Amino acid sequence: MKIRNIFNRLLLCAGVMGLLGGTVACNYLDIVPPEQVDVDDAMENYENALGFLYSCYAFSKNNSVGELPYGNYLSEINTTADDILNPHAWASDGSAARILLNTLSSQNAPDYWGHNYNGIGQCLLFLQKMDECQILERGVIDAATDREWRAEMKALMAYYHFVILRRYGPIAILEEKLPLDAPQSSFPGRYHFDYCVDWIVNQLDEAAADLPAKRDVAYMGRMTSTICKAIKAKVLLLAASPLYNGSFPYPDFKNTNWETPGYGQELISHTYDASKWNRAYAAANEAINWAENQGDRAIYRGNEYINANINLDDLYIPGGASDEFKAAVLRMRYLHYACENEGNREAIMTTIPDALTTQWFACFPKKIMQLNNGNMLSGYSGHNPTLFAVTHFLTENGLLPENDTDFTPESDWYKSAGLGADGADRDRIINLCVGREPRFYAWIGFDGGDYSLRIKDGEPVRLNMLDKDLQGYNTSTRDNSVTGFMTQKFMPPVMQIAKTNTYVGYVAPSRAVIRLAELYLIRAECEAQLGMTDEAIRDVNVIRERAGAKPLTASMIGAGGMSLLDWVKNERICEFFAEGKRYFDIRRYVEGDKYLGLGKRMGLNALAKENPSFEEFNQPTRLPYNYTWANKLYLYPIQYGDVYANPQLVQNPGF
Ligand code: GAL
């Protein structure tokens, strides 16, 4: 059996969650202990107590109100940046449309703030019950477990605080449960961002000292010192980034009746401090060393395709490719599917998606084949790569298409590459999709190319994005690719659907919230910021080399207007395509207008009419929606009720 992580077991502790149900749905400060008897039952023996402990993790799942690294296919974080977009009608199913259309308000914003504080409350409740129920003294757990569980709660609470900080900016720090009769005037307000960072980092350092560096595969997902160090690197990267390091666009954002010790009423610094990059660098460096040594983590370089008996000839790469190149394509497809016990040790922190329809189905093209029962097999056709994503994957030469003099000139990108001799439909492949790096072919689906390897009863789907009765725009459904491209990052690599509608080869993805590759690119970013050119190039090339892409060289820096920092940022665009990182990366660099302003989201001309001609379809086109940007979207609005309940809490600017 493939074991992903402890979250698979959360179902087992559903009973405990039921007992504690009263803590889940309330205001974030309103952490009311449920009936004592029930909670105390939950601490009665080791199994129950462990189930209670697991329940504290439940708030970090990718559910519709939690922080969503990726996994929920309607999530704002996944689908409101500039790498993928969903069909427009879906956006209104969640809050994505409110971000895209700038109609988000403190009235209609989902309460991620409260959700994550409830997670913190659950941890505090667990700690309280460890004491009250005397589980150490009664021998329910031993001293080592007692120490570990306390550290685990500390780490988890630090993580929840980080999750709130990343989305909302300065946060209230919740270290102990407020008494039920606490007056409103005693509720904590928001602390200066840098103070929050120091507090979170300190908690992580303390927790790391009492946690194991790695866990048995059956316990993956639980906090480790390796996770603590990785989160610390992420926190400090955020803190060093322009948004919080001198470039926050609202100079007047301050507390009114609450002060942070040592900072007064200021909430975000307006002065650049270069040493924040040194601090982030040191944390990234330590996290990588720890992960690779004590934590047993490694960049995934496996070739699971061999076990799956994949014949490399079956993988179509327009223009042809070496076996080595094809192996890299498959490796990048397996990255999110190969398990720990298959040798994939890249995941540092994992989670699971919520019960919403699985993400692969949301990306899956429509009208794949007729099933024996007469129905058409159709996915939802979402997560459509934008032209921005498509044009920022590297070329075969490791450059951007626009700067690569060996690559087709931009004037011919949208013309046929003339590959008709490769078979029917191949003549529709455009030049932009020929001569690209392995990750492009691993994760992007394009007209005339192949989607997956065996999904269609053992065969790939040869995409036809023009024909309304195949994958093309069809007015009878809301499931149309808005850009003309498809995502195949979330497809189990060898999944096969038979005409009987039975699935073979489905495995759940690994859902790494943090993987080792991210730490390398965090360190590279710090190095680029600190002028450590050779080191930054080396770290970027760890990622490129694993992906089978050409290395970054010193001569590429500066060429085509690409600074070293631009290259590092571009590497994040490629490596983390569709993983929800762009949402934060754009905000960290205060680049909302640049990337998300009105008219920035582009695709092919995929929505103009049914059955367009090749020429009509293959034109760079602005999406026909008023997707836009406003600076207030740098920080998320705190729900009205939370601000109302706490006079110390100031709302974010613009809301
Ligand atoms: C469902 C609909 C699907 C797809 C999906 C997207 O309600 O039946 O066709 O549009 O929403 O979330």
XYZ file of C-alpha atoms and ligand atoms in Angstrom, residues 73-74 90 93 380 477-479, ligand 1:
20
model
C -8.868 23.212 -7.805
C -11.030 26.267 -7.136
C -16.028 28.394 -12.019
C -18.179 29.146 -7.435
C -13.553 19.544 -16.484
C -20.644 23.640 -21.539
C -18.899 25.908 -19.088
C -15.884 23.596 -19.113
C -19.528 21.270 -11.720
C -19.913 21.004 -13.150
C -18.697 20.579 -13.935
C -17.594 21.585 -13.752
C -17.342 21.800 -12.288
C -16.235 22.812 -12.068
O -20.608 21.789 -11.028
O -20.842 19.964 -13.170
O -19.019 20.441 -15.286
O -17.946 22.803 -14.362
O -18.506 22.244 -11.643
O -16.059 23.034 -10.697
